[in-house]
PDB file of C-alpha atoms in Angstrom:
ATOM      1  CA  MET N  16     132.295  12.160 134.367  1.00  0.00           C
ATOM      2  CA  ALA N  17     133.969  14.904 133.517  1.00  0.00           C
ATOM      3  CA  LEU N  18     134.436  16.221 137.040  1.00  0.00           C
ATOM      4  CA  SER N  19     133.879  19.804 136.408  1.00  0.00           C
ATOM      5  CA  SER N  20     136.230  22.481 135.229  1.00  0.00           C
ATOM      6  CA  LEU N  21     137.775  24.602 137.958  1.00  0.00           C
ATOM      7  CA  SER N  22     136.448  27.983 138.930  1.00  0.00           C
ATOM      8  CA  ARG N  23     139.893  29.559 138.260  1.00  0.00           C
ATOM      9  CA  PRO N  24     142.509  28.524 135.713  1.00  0.00           C
ATOM     10  CA  LEU N  25     145.511  26.577 136.980  1.00  0.00           C
ATOM     11  CA  THR N  26     148.833  25.794 135.368  1.00  0.00           C
ATOM     12  CA  HIS N  27     149.046  23.038 132.726  1.00  0.00           C
ATOM     13  CA  VAL N  28     149.207  20.390 135.441  1.00  0.00           C
ATOM     14  CA  ALA N  29     145.579  21.192 136.149  1.00  0.00           C
ATOM     15  CA  SER N  30     144.576  20.297 132.617  1.00  0.00           C
ATOM     16  CA  THR N  31     143.659  16.901 134.004  1.00  0.00           C
ATOM     17  CA  LYS N  32     140.807  18.523 135.936  1.00  0.00           C
ATOM     18  CA  LEU N  33     137.964  16.230 136.729  1.00  0.00           C
ATOM     19  CA  TYR N  34     135.257  16.265 134.124  1.00  0.00           C
ATOM     20  CA  LEU N  35     134.265  15.034 137.026  1.00  0.00           C
ATOM     21  CA  SER N  36     110.022   5.751 139.927  1.00  0.00           C
ATOM     22  CA  TYR N  37     107.716   7.856 138.598  1.00  0.00           C
ATOM     23  CA  SER N  38     104.680   5.706 137.693  1.00  0.00           C
ATOM     24  CA  THR N  39     101.719   7.217 135.890  1.00  0.00           C
ATOM     25  CA  SER N  40      98.508   5.489 136.889  1.00  0.00           C
ATOM     26  CA  PHE N  41      94.831   6.194 136.383  1.00  0.00           C
ATOM     27  CA  SER N  42      92.080   5.468 138.831  1.00  0.00           C
ATOM     28  CA  PHE N  43      88.719   5.343 137.140  1.00  0.00           C
ATOM     29  CA  PRO N  44      85.671   5.938 139.379  1.00  0.00           C
ATOM     30  CA  SER N  45      83.280   3.021 139.502  1.00  0.00           C
ATOM     31  CA  ILE N  46      80.555   5.187 137.996  1.00  0.00           C
ATOM     32  CA  LEU N  47      82.473   5.057 134.708  1.00  0.00           C
ATOM     33  CA  ASN N  48      82.220   1.289 134.649  1.00  0.00           C
ATOM     34  CA  PRO N  49      78.852   0.397 133.044  1.00  0.00           C
ATOM     35  CA  HIS N  50      78.610  -2.822 135.114  1.00  0.00           C
ATOM     36  CA  PRO N  51      80.843  -2.559 138.204  1.00  0.00           C
ATOM     37  CA  HIS N  52      79.467  -5.715 139.804  1.00  0.00           C
ATOM     38  CA  ASN N  53      78.518  -7.699 136.715  1.00  0.00           C
ATOM     39  CA  ASN N  54      81.101  -9.586 134.683  1.00  0.00           C
ATOM     40  CA  ASN N  55      78.664 -11.772 132.732  1.00  0.00           C
ATOM     41  CA  THR N  56      78.314 -11.908 128.979  1.00  0.00           C
ATOM     42  CA  ASN N  57      75.387  -9.447 128.927  1.00  0.00           C
ATOM     43  CA  ILE N  58      77.835  -6.561 128.438  1.00  0.00           C
ATOM     44  CA  SER N  59      77.487  -5.213 124.938  1.00  0.00           C
ATOM     45  CA  PRO N  60      80.402  -5.560 122.491  1.00  0.00           C
ATOM     46  CA  LEU N  61      80.725  -1.768 122.491  1.00  0.00           C
ATOM     47  CA  ASN N  62      81.113  -1.639 126.262  1.00  0.00           C
ATOM     48  CA  LYS N  63      83.626  -4.490 126.157  1.00  0.00           C
ATOM     49  CA  LYS N  64      85.659  -2.585 123.621  1.00  0.00           C
ATOM     50  CA  TRP N  65      85.500   0.543 125.789  1.00  0.00           C
ATOM     51  CA  GLN N  66      86.749  -1.383 128.832  1.00  0.00           C
ATOM     52  CA  ILE N  67      89.645  -2.852 126.847  1.00  0.00           C
ATOM     53  CA  ASN N  68      90.645   0.610 125.682  1.00  0.00           C
ATOM     54  CA  VAL N  69      90.521   1.966 129.227  1.00  0.00           C
ATOM     55  CA  SER N  70      92.793  -0.797 130.474  1.00  0.00           C
ATOM     56  CA  PHE N  71      95.258   0.073 127.714  1.00  0.00           C
ATOM     57  CA  PHE N  72      95.894   3.628 128.925  1.00  0.00           C
ATOM     58  CA  PRO N  73      97.797   2.865 132.146  1.00  0.00           C
ATOM     59  CA  ALA N  74     100.160   0.517 130.291  1.00  0.00           C
ATOM     60  CA  PHE N  75     100.707   3.104 127.581  1.00  0.00           C
ATOM     61  CA  PHE N  76     101.540   5.946 129.958  1.00  0.00           C
ATOM     62  CA  ASN N  77     103.692   3.761 132.222  1.00  0.00           C
ATOM     63  CA  LYS N  78     105.938   2.804 129.320  1.00  0.00           C
ATOM     64  CA  THR N  79     109.510   4.053 129.836  1.00  0.00           C
ATOM     65  CA  LYS N  80     111.050   5.642 126.793  1.00  0.00           C
ATOM     66  CA  ASP N  81     113.912   3.576 125.398  1.00  0.00           C
ATOM     67  CA  PRO N  82     117.083   5.721 125.340  1.00  0.00           C
ATOM     68  CA  THR N  83     118.913   3.401 122.924  1.00  0.00           C
ATOM     69  CA  PRO N  84     118.040   5.240 119.665  1.00  0.00           C
ATOM     70  CA  ILE N  85     118.990   8.580 121.222  1.00  0.00           C
ATOM     71  CA  LYS N  86     122.285   7.146 122.483  1.00  0.00           C
ATOM     72  CA  GLN N  87     123.081   5.865 118.998  1.00  0.00           C
ATOM     73  CA  GLU N  88     122.226   9.243 117.510  1.00  0.00           C
ATOM     74  CA  LEU N  89     124.480  10.979 120.049  1.00  0.00           C
ATOM     75  CA  LEU N  90     127.427   8.641 119.438  1.00  0.00           C
ATOM     76  CA  GLN N  91     127.100   9.032 115.671  1.00  0.00           C
ATOM     77  CA  ALA N  92     127.001  12.819 116.002  1.00  0.00           C
ATOM     78  CA  ILE N  93     130.164  13.062 118.121  1.00  0.00           C
ATOM     79  CA  ALA N  94     132.170  10.389 116.262  1.00  0.00           C
ATOM     80  CA  PRO N  95     133.754  12.734 113.651  1.00  0.00           C
ATOM     81  CA  LEU N  96     134.431  15.590 116.099  1.00  0.00           C
ATOM     82  CA  ASP N  97     137.717  14.421 117.710  1.00  0.00           C
ATOM     83  CA  ARG N  98     136.169  14.404 121.210  1.00  0.00           C
ATOM     84  CA  GLY N  99     134.858  17.931 120.554  1.00  0.00           C
ATOM     85  CA  ALA N 100     138.089  19.556 119.372  1.00  0.00           C
ATOM     86  CA  ASP N 101     136.739  19.840 115.804  1.00  0.00           C
ATOM     87  CA  ALA N 102     133.212  20.863 116.813  1.00  0.00           C
ATOM     88  CA  THR N 103     131.823  24.104 115.457  1.00  0.00           C
ATOM     89  CA  PRO N 104     129.359  26.171 117.533  1.00  0.00           C
ATOM     90  CA  GLN N 105     126.582  24.626 115.428  1.00  0.00           C
ATOM     91  CA  ASP N 106     127.939  21.129 116.156  1.00  0.00           C
ATOM     92  CA  GLN N 107     128.007  21.922 119.869  1.00  0.00           C
ATOM     93  CA  GLN N 108     124.401  23.108 119.756  1.00  0.00           C
ATOM     94  CA  ILE N 109     123.268  19.933 117.988  1.00  0.00           C
ATOM     95  CA  ILE N 110     125.151  17.713 120.462  1.00  0.00           C
ATOM     96  CA  ASP N 111     123.668  19.618 123.398  1.00  0.00           C
ATOM     97  CA  GLN N 112     120.146  19.196 122.035  1.00  0.00           C
ATOM     98  CA  ILE N 113     120.603  15.443 121.602  1.00  0.00           C
ATOM     99  CA  ALA N 114     122.121  15.207 125.092  1.00  0.00           C
ATOM    100  CA  CYS N 115     119.091  17.034 126.527  1.00  0.00           C
ATOM    101  CA  ARG N 116     116.780  14.482 124.924  1.00  0.00           C
ATOM    102  CA  LEU N 117     118.852  11.658 126.373  1.00  0.00           C
ATOM    103  CA  GLU N 118     118.854  13.262 129.831  1.00  0.00           C
ATOM    104  CA  ALA N 119     115.053  13.387 129.687  1.00  0.00           C
ATOM    105  CA  CYS N 120     114.925   9.577 129.710  1.00  0.00           C
ATOM    106  CA  ASN N 121     117.703   8.995 132.255  1.00  0.00           C
ATOM    107  CA  PRO N 122     117.124   5.514 133.754  1.00  0.00           C
ATOM    108  CA  THR N 123     119.239   6.259 136.845  1.00  0.00           C
ATOM    109  CA  LYS N 124     117.516   8.967 138.858  1.00  0.00           C
ATOM    110  CA  GLU N 125     120.017   8.879 141.740  1.00  0.00           C
ATOM    111  CA  PRO N 126     123.425   8.215 140.159  1.00  0.00           C
ATOM    112  CA  LEU N 127     125.379   8.849 143.356  1.00  0.00           C
ATOM    113  CA  ASN N 128     123.501   5.955 144.930  1.00  0.00           C
ATOM    114  CA  SER N 129     124.206   3.638 142.003  1.00  0.00           C
ATOM    115  CA  SER N 130     127.088   1.206 141.540  1.00  0.00           C
ATOM    116  CA  LEU N 131     126.894   1.949 137.794  1.00  0.00           C
ATOM    117  CA  LEU N 132     128.982   5.040 138.507  1.00  0.00           C
ATOM    118  CA  ASN N 133     131.950   2.979 139.732  1.00  0.00           C
ATOM    119  CA  GLY N 134     134.851   2.242 137.423  1.00  0.00           C
ATOM    120  CA  LYS N 135     136.994   3.804 134.714  1.00  0.00           C
ATOM    121  CA  TRP N 136     135.367   6.000 132.069  1.00  0.00           C
ATOM    122  CA  GLU N 137     136.809   7.358 128.831  1.00  0.00           C
ATOM    123  CA  LEU N 138     135.991  10.921 127.821  1.00  0.00           C
ATOM    124  CA  ILE N 139     134.597  10.819 124.275  1.00  0.00           C
ATOM    125  CA  TYR N 140     133.235  14.374 123.995  1.00  0.00           C
ATOM    126  CA  THR N 141     133.478  17.658 125.859  1.00  0.00           C
ATOM    127  CA  THR N 142     133.046  21.386 125.293  1.00  0.00           C
ATOM    128  CA  SER N 143     135.860  22.187 127.762  1.00  0.00           C
ATOM    129  CA  LYS N 144     138.643  23.965 125.848  1.00  0.00           C
ATOM    130  CA  SER N 145     141.135  23.447 128.658  1.00  0.00           C
ATOM    131  CA  ILE N 146     140.679  19.665 128.552  1.00  0.00           C
ATOM    132  CA  LEU N 147     140.745  19.557 124.746  1.00  0.00           C
ATOM    133  CA  GLN N 148     143.897  21.753 124.752  1.00  0.00           C
ATOM    134  CA  ILE N 149     142.863  23.183 121.391  1.00  0.00           C
ATOM    135  CA  GLN N 150     145.407  26.013 121.715  1.00  0.00           C
ATOM    136  CA  ARG N 151     148.202  23.458 121.238  1.00  0.00           C
ATOM    137  CA  PRO N 152     149.334  21.653 118.102  1.00  0.00           C
ATOM    138  CA  LYS N 153     147.544  18.308 117.820  1.00  0.00           C
ATOM    139  CA  ILE N 154     150.774  16.405 118.361  1.00  0.00           C
ATOM    140  CA  LEU N 155     151.074  17.939 121.838  1.00  0.00           C
ATOM    141  CA  ARG N 156     147.478  17.284 122.921  1.00  0.00           C
ATOM    142  CA  SER N 157     146.488  14.419 125.157  1.00  0.00           C
ATOM    143  CA  ARG N 158     144.886  11.805 122.930  1.00  0.00           C
ATOM    144  CA  LEU N 159     143.024   9.981 125.689  1.00  0.00           C
ATOM    145  CA  ASN N 160     141.426  11.151 128.910  1.00  0.00           C
ATOM    146  CA  TYR N 161     140.018   8.822 131.542  1.00  0.00           C
ATOM    147  CA  GLN N 162     138.151   9.331 134.751  1.00  0.00           C
ATOM    148  CA  ALA N 163     137.628   6.805 137.501  1.00  0.00           C
ATOM    149  CA  ILE N 164     135.086   7.111 140.300  1.00  0.00           C
ATOM    150  CA  ASN N 165     134.409   5.096 143.441  1.00  0.00           C
ATOM    151  CA  VAL N 166     131.063   5.905 145.025  1.00  0.00           C
ATOM    152  CA  ASP N 167     131.799   3.988 148.230  1.00  0.00           C
ATOM    153  CA  THR N 168     134.954   6.010 149.014  1.00  0.00           C
ATOM    154  CA  LEU N 169     133.791   9.228 147.299  1.00  0.00           C
ATOM    155  CA  ARG N 170     137.073   9.421 145.405  1.00  0.00           C
ATOM    156  CA  ALA N 171     137.779  10.297 141.793  1.00  0.00           C
ATOM    157  CA  GLN N 172     140.804  10.245 139.529  1.00  0.00           C
ATOM    158  CA  ASN N 173     141.549  11.810 136.143  1.00  0.00           C
ATOM    159  CA  MET N 174     144.208  10.373 133.875  1.00  0.00           C
ATOM    160  CA  GLU N 175     145.725  11.718 130.660  1.00  0.00           C
ATOM    161  CA  GLY N 176     147.191   9.470 128.016  1.00  0.00           C
ATOM    162  CA  TRP N 177     150.167  10.179 125.759  1.00  0.00           C
ATOM    163  CA  PRO N 178     152.179  12.425 125.648  1.00  0.00           C
ATOM    164  CA  PHE N 179     151.975  13.682 129.260  1.00  0.00           C
ATOM    165  CA  PHE N 180     150.350  10.924 131.361  1.00  0.00           C
ATOM    166  CA  ASN N 181     149.366  13.439 134.051  1.00  0.00           C
ATOM    167  CA  GLN N 182     146.929  12.479 136.804  1.00  0.00           C
ATOM    168  CA  VAL N 183     144.840  14.205 139.432  1.00  0.00           C
ATOM    169  CA  THR N 184     142.824  12.808 142.346  1.00  0.00           C
ATOM    170  CA  ALA N 185     139.937  14.406 144.207  1.00  0.00           C
ATOM    171  CA  ASP N 186     137.501  14.031 147.082  1.00  0.00           C
ATOM    172  CA  LEU N 187     133.797  14.166 146.259  1.00  0.00           C
ATOM    173  CA  THR N 188     131.108  15.627 148.500  1.00  0.00           C
ATOM    174  CA  PRO N 189     127.506  14.845 147.494  1.00  0.00           C
ATOM    175  CA  LEU N 190     125.272  17.905 147.270  1.00  0.00           C
ATOM    176  CA  ASN N 191     122.262  15.812 146.292  1.00  0.00           C
ATOM    177  CA  ALA N 192     121.670  12.463 144.577  1.00  0.00           C
ATOM    178  CA  GLN N 193     122.949  13.832 141.246  1.00  0.00           C
ATOM    179  CA  LYS N 194     125.466  16.537 142.064  1.00  0.00           C
ATOM    180  CA  VAL N 195     128.874  16.568 143.775  1.00  0.00           C
ATOM    181  CA  ALA N 196     131.336  19.173 144.966  1.00  0.00           C
ATOM    182  CA  VAL N 197     134.878  18.349 143.850  1.00  0.00           C
ATOM    183  CA  LYS N 198     138.040  19.144 145.811  1.00  0.00           C
ATOM    184  CA  PHE N 199     141.282  18.182 144.099  1.00  0.00           C
ATOM    185  CA  ASP N 200     144.073  17.025 146.374  1.00  0.00           C
ATOM    186  CA  TYR N 201     147.093  15.774 144.386  1.00  0.00           C
ATOM    187  CA  PHE N 202     148.384  16.102 140.855  1.00  0.00           C
ATOM    188  CA  LYS N 203     150.930  13.688 139.422  1.00  0.00           C
ATOM    189  CA  ILE N 204     153.186  14.932 136.636  1.00  0.00           C
ATOM    190  CA  ALA N 205     153.930  12.176 134.144  1.00  0.00           C
ATOM    191  CA  GLY N 206     152.090   9.896 136.549  1.00  0.00           C
ATOM    192  CA  LEU N 207     155.055   9.963 138.927  1.00  0.00           C
ATOM    193  CA  ILE N 208     155.767  13.313 140.613  1.00  0.00           C
ATOM    194  CA  PRO N 209     153.081  14.210 143.203  1.00  0.00           C
ATOM    195  CA  ILE N 210     152.173  17.867 143.736  1.00  0.00           C
ATOM    196  CA  LYS N 211     149.641  19.046 146.293  1.00  0.00           C
ATOM    197  CA  ALA N 212     146.750  20.842 144.627  1.00  0.00           C
ATOM    198  CA  PRO N 213     146.117  24.495 145.568  1.00  0.00           C
ATOM    199  CA  GLY N 214     143.104  25.269 147.734  1.00  0.00           C
ATOM    200  CA  ARG N 215     141.275  26.932 144.842  1.00  0.00           C
ATOM    201  CA  ALA N 216     141.256  23.650 142.895  1.00  0.00           C
ATOM    202  CA  ARG N 217     137.538  23.035 143.323  1.00  0.00           C
ATOM    203  CA  GLY N 218     134.463  22.567 141.203  1.00  0.00           C
ATOM    204  CA  GLU N 219     131.015  21.004 140.960  1.00  0.00           C
ATOM    205  CA  LEU N 220     129.588  18.344 138.687  1.00  0.00           C
ATOM    206  CA  GLU N 221     126.055  17.132 137.964  1.00  0.00           C
ATOM    207  CA  ILE N 222     125.500  13.653 136.535  1.00  0.00           C
ATOM    208  CA  THR N 223     122.543  14.030 134.209  1.00  0.00           C
ATOM    209  CA  TYR N 224     122.491  10.614 132.522  1.00  0.00           C
ATOM    210  CA  LEU N 225     123.889   7.261 133.623  1.00  0.00           C
ATOM    211  CA  ASP N 226     123.600   3.674 132.471  1.00  0.00           C
ATOM    212  CA  GLU N 227     126.003   0.739 132.322  1.00  0.00           C
ATOM    213  CA  GLU N 228     127.850   2.064 129.271  1.00  0.00           C
ATOM    214  CA  LEU N 229     127.353   5.838 128.961  1.00  0.00           C
ATOM    215  CA  ARG N 230     127.493   8.843 131.272  1.00  0.00           C
ATOM    216  CA  VAL N 231     126.582  12.486 130.630  1.00  0.00           C
ATOM    217  CA  SER N 232     127.660  15.211 133.054  1.00  0.00           C
ATOM    218  CA  ARG N 233     127.497  18.994 133.220  1.00  0.00           C
ATOM    219  CA  GLY N 234     130.017  21.142 135.066  1.00  0.00           C
ATOM    220  CA  ASP N 235     129.594  24.325 137.057  1.00  0.00           C
ATOM    221  CA  LEU N 236     131.161  26.363 134.218  1.00  0.00           C
ATOM    222  CA  GLY N 237     128.552  25.130 131.745  1.00  0.00           C
ATOM    223  CA  ASN N 238     130.669  22.489 130.024  1.00  0.00           C
ATOM    224  CA  LEU N 239     129.202  19.226 128.742  1.00  0.00           C
ATOM    225  CA  PHE N 240     131.017  15.909 129.234  1.00  0.00           C
ATOM    226  CA  ILE N 241     130.143  12.564 127.636  1.00  0.00           C
ATOM    227  CA  LEU N 242     131.985   9.411 128.718  1.00  0.00           C
ATOM    228  CA  LYS N 243     131.828   5.708 127.969  1.00  0.00           C
ATOM    229  CA  MET N 244     132.586   2.906 130.432  1.00  0.00           C
ATOM    230  CA  VAL N 245     135.831   1.021 129.770  1.00  0.00           C
ATOM    231  CA  ASP N 246     136.561  -0.816 133.051  1.00  0.00           C
ATOM    232  CA  PRO N 247     133.840  -1.193 135.729  1.00  0.00           C
ATOM    233  CA  SER N 248     136.274  -3.020 138.063  1.00  0.00           C
ATOM    234  CA  TYR N 249     138.825  -0.185 138.280  1.00  0.00           C
ATOM    235  CA  LYS N 250     139.435   1.248 141.775  1.00  0.00           C
ATOM    236  CA  VAL N 251     140.652   4.758 142.530  1.00  0.00           C
ATOM    237  CA  PRO N 252     143.829   4.732 144.662  1.00  0.00           C
ATOM    238  CA  THR N 253     143.180   5.891 148.220  1.00  0.00           C
TER     239      THR N 253
END
């Protein structure tokens, strides 16, 4: 999840910042039933048809919208955008609109209480310029960004791929069943040299969509983060 962008800019080391049931039912009064106590065959065909139609409504309104087509549309839209680095303002608006539609049919209403959040996620799209490092030549940008989360320990970890391999770990504090406060504790330069994070290295993140393969999050600075699951067994170092 893209644990959120920080409230204040840090040095480059901080570029690994974390990007970190309703059931509709109808109760029909008995007066609407033409024969509440009579189930014999004297009911007219018209009344039978009416009763069948009435029984259809609860099933229709209880039906959960399938997010699969919207997920496919979202993945197709972000595929040519180099994780967001090549996105125009119009592209960003389109992606945000699709993401909003997907969030509206989120199957996991309390993601911080779900084991689906655990594991290692790959960032596949973001609007965060600091994570995309668009001010640098492409050859000097991180080509892969991962985030791991453990709900049971409330720990998170961000990892950059080549060429820097930087890492950052953080403590998570739930604010509600969807939102966490993020406090970064240690950065690792090149994955080896630990540096204690400054006290201002904080942020917030809301998880707005979660299933077993895709996660959508929004940070406190308004950035959008879309991640795909790559290793559900991964554990964040304590």
